[in-house]
Amino acid sequence: MKLSVIIPAYNRASLLPITLRSLLAQGRVADEILVVDDGSTDGTAEAAEMFGPPVRVIRQANQGPGAARSRGLAAA
């Protein structure tokens, strides 16, 4: 069974690394962690890209958290 984590994010560059480190420290690391950057202006995508696999960044224009979740689900 494949485990995917979808994180919709908007202007969360300061908090996202804490979240990703926590996910990567779990006993069962997700097969993929999809961070959907929802049009951030603070470097959120760049903060996530520093982690490399299994973290993958998807960028989109700001459409709200629901659209970001749907985009992540479609990519999973």
Coordinates of N, CA and C in Angstrom, one line a residue:
M1 N 0.8 -1.2 0.0 CA 0.0 0.0 0.0 C 0.9 1.2 0.0
K2 N 0.6 2.2 -0.9 CA 1.3 3.4 -1.0 C 0.7 4.5 -0.1
L3 N 1.6 5.2 0.7 CA 1.2 6.2 1.6 C 1.6 7.6 1.1
S4 N 0.6 8.4 0.8 CA 0.9 9.8 0.3 C 0.3 10.8 1.4
V5 N 1.1 11.8 1.6 CA 0.7 12.9 2.5 C 0.6 14.2 1.6
I6 N -0.6 14.8 1.7 CA -0.8 16.1 0.9 C -0.9 17.2 1.9
I7 N 0.0 18.2 1.6 CA 0.0 19.4 2.5 C -0.3 20.6 1.6
P8 N -1.5 21.2 1.8 CA -1.8 22.5 1.1 C -1.1 23.6 1.9
A9 N -0.4 24.5 1.2 CA 0.4 25.5 1.9 C 0.3 26.8 1.3
Y10 N 0.1 27.9 2.1 CA 0.0 29.2 1.6 C 0.8 30.1 2.6
N11 N 1.9 30.6 2.2 CA 2.8 31.5 3.0 C 3.1 30.8 4.4
R12 N 3.7 29.6 4.3 CA 4.0 28.9 5.5 C 5.5 28.5 5.5
A13 N 6.4 29.3 4.9 CA 7.8 29.0 4.8 C 8.4 28.8 6.2
S14 N 7.9 29.5 7.2 CA 8.5 29.4 8.5 C 8.1 28.2 9.3
L15 N 6.9 27.6 9.0 CA 6.4 26.4 9.7 C 6.6 25.1 8.9
L16 N 6.7 25.2 7.6 CA 6.7 24.0 6.8 C 7.9 23.1 7.1
P17 N 9.1 23.6 7.3 CA 10.2 22.7 7.6 C 10.0 21.9 8.9
I18 N 9.3 22.5 9.9 CA 9.0 21.7 11.1 C 8.1 20.6 10.8
T19 N 7.1 20.8 10.0 CA 6.1 19.8 9.6 C 6.8 18.7 8.8
L20 N 7.6 19.1 7.9 CA 8.3 18.1 7.0 C 9.3 17.2 7.8
R21 N 10.0 17.9 8.7 CA 11.0 17.1 9.6 C 10.2 16.1 10.4
S22 N 9.1 16.5 10.9 CA 8.3 15.6 11.8 C 7.8 14.4 10.9
L23 N 7.3 14.7 9.7 CA 6.8 13.6 8.9 C 7.9 12.6 8.5
L24 N 9.1 13.2 8.2 CA 10.3 12.3 7.8 C 10.8 11.5 9.0
A25 N 10.5 11.9 10.2 CA 11.0 11.2 11.4 C 10.1 10.1 11.9
Q26 N 9.0 9.9 11.2 CA 8.0 8.9 11.6 C 8.6 7.5 11.4
G27 N 8.1 6.5 12.1 CA 8.5 5.1 11.9 C 8.2 4.6 10.5
R28 N 7.1 5.0 9.9 CA 6.7 4.7 8.6 C 6.7 6.0 7.8
V29 N 7.8 6.2 7.0 CA 7.9 7.4 6.2 C 7.0 7.3 5.0
A30 N 6.3 8.3 4.7 CA 5.4 8.3 3.5 C 6.2 8.0 2.2
D31 N 5.5 7.4 1.3 CA 6.2 7.2 0.0 C 6.3 8.5 -0.8
E32 N 5.4 9.4 -0.6 CA 5.5 10.7 -1.1 C 4.8 11.7 -0.2
I33 N 5.4 12.9 -0.2 CA 4.9 14.0 0.6 C 4.7 15.1 -0.4
L34 N 3.4 15.4 -0.8 CA 3.1 16.4 -1.8 C 2.8 17.7 -1.1
V35 N 3.6 18.7 -1.3 CA 3.4 20.1 -0.8 C 2.8 20.9 -2.0
V36 N 1.6 21.3 -1.8 CA 0.9 22.1 -2.9 C 1.0 23.5 -2.5
D37 N 1.9 24.3 -3.1 CA 2.1 25.7 -2.8 C 1.0 26.4 -3.6
D38 N 0.1 27.0 -2.8 CA -1.0 27.7 -3.3 C -0.8 29.2 -3.5
G39 N 0.2 29.5 -4.4 CA 0.5 30.9 -4.7 C 1.2 31.7 -3.6
S40 N 2.0 31.0 -2.8 CA 2.7 31.7 -1.7 C 3.7 32.8 -2.3
T41 N 3.9 33.8 -1.4 CA 4.8 34.9 -1.8 C 6.0 34.9 -0.8
D42 N 6.1 33.9 0.1 CA 7.2 34.0 1.1 C 8.3 32.9 1.0
G43 N 8.3 32.2 -0.1 CA 9.4 31.2 -0.2 C 8.9 29.8 0.3
T44 N 7.7 29.6 0.4 CA 7.1 28.3 0.9 C 7.6 27.1 0.0
A45 N 7.5 27.3 -1.3 CA 7.9 26.2 -2.2 C 9.4 26.0 -2.1
E46 N 10.2 27.0 -2.0 CA 11.7 26.8 -1.9 C 12.0 26.1 -0.6
A47 N 11.3 26.4 0.5 CA 11.6 25.8 1.8 C 11.3 24.3 1.7
A48 N 10.3 23.9 1.0 CA 9.9 22.5 0.8 C 10.9 21.8 -0.2
E49 N 11.3 22.5 -1.2 CA 12.2 21.9 -2.2 C 13.6 21.5 -1.6
M50 N 14.0 22.2 -0.5 CA 15.3 21.9 0.1 C 15.3 20.4 0.7
F51 N 14.2 19.8 0.9 CA 14.1 18.5 1.5 C 14.4 17.4 0.5
G52 N 14.1 17.6 -0.8 CA 14.3 16.5 -1.8 C 13.3 15.4 -1.5
P53 N 13.5 14.2 -2.3 CA 12.6 13.1 -2.1 C 12.5 12.6 -0.7
P54 N 11.4 12.2 -0.3 CA 10.1 11.9 -0.9 C 9.2 13.2 -1.0
V55 N 9.8 14.4 -0.7 CA 9.0 15.6 -0.7 C 9.0 16.1 -2.2
R56 N 7.8 16.4 -2.7 CA 7.6 16.9 -4.0 C 6.7 18.1 -3.9
V57 N 7.1 19.2 -4.6 CA 6.4 20.4 -4.6 C 5.6 20.6 -5.9
I58 N 4.3 21.0 -5.7 CA 3.4 21.3 -6.8 C 3.0 22.8 -6.6
R59 N 3.3 23.6 -7.6 CA 2.9 25.0 -7.5 C 1.7 25.3 -8.3
Q60 N 0.8 26.2 -7.7 CA -0.3 26.6 -8.5 C -0.7 28.1 -8.0
A61 N -1.4 28.8 -8.9 CA -1.9 30.1 -8.5 C -2.8 29.9 -7.3
N62 N -2.9 31.0 -6.5 CA -3.8 30.9 -5.3 C -5.2 30.6 -5.7
Q63 N -5.7 29.5 -5.1 CA -7.1 29.0 -5.4 C -7.8 28.6 -4.1
G64 N -7.1 28.6 -3.0 CA -7.7 28.2 -1.8 C -7.3 26.8 -1.4
P65 N -7.5 26.4 -0.1 CA -7.1 25.1 0.4 C -7.8 23.9 -0.2
G66 N -9.1 24.1 -0.6 CA -9.8 23.0 -1.2 C -9.2 22.6 -2.5
A67 N -8.9 23.6 -3.3 CA -8.3 23.4 -4.7 C -6.9 22.8 -4.5
A68 N -6.2 23.2 -3.5 CA -4.8 22.7 -3.3 C -4.9 21.2 -2.9
R69 N -5.8 20.9 -2.1 CA -6.0 19.5 -1.7 C -6.4 18.6 -2.9
S70 N -7.3 19.1 -3.7 CA -7.7 18.4 -4.9 C -6.5 18.2 -5.9
R71 N -5.7 19.2 -6.0 CA -4.6 19.1 -6.9 C -3.6 18.1 -6.4
G72 N -3.4 18.1 -5.1 CA -2.5 17.1 -4.5 C -3.0 15.7 -4.7
L73 N -4.3 15.5 -4.5 CA -4.9 14.2 -4.6 C -4.8 13.7 -6.1
A74 N -5.0 14.6 -7.0 CA -4.9 14.2 -8.4 C -3.4 13.8 -8.8
A75 N -2.5 14.4 -8.1 CA -1.1 14.1 -8.4 C -0.6 12.8 -7.6
A76 N -1.3 12.4 -6.6 CA -0.9 11.3 -5.7 C -1.1 10.0 -6.5

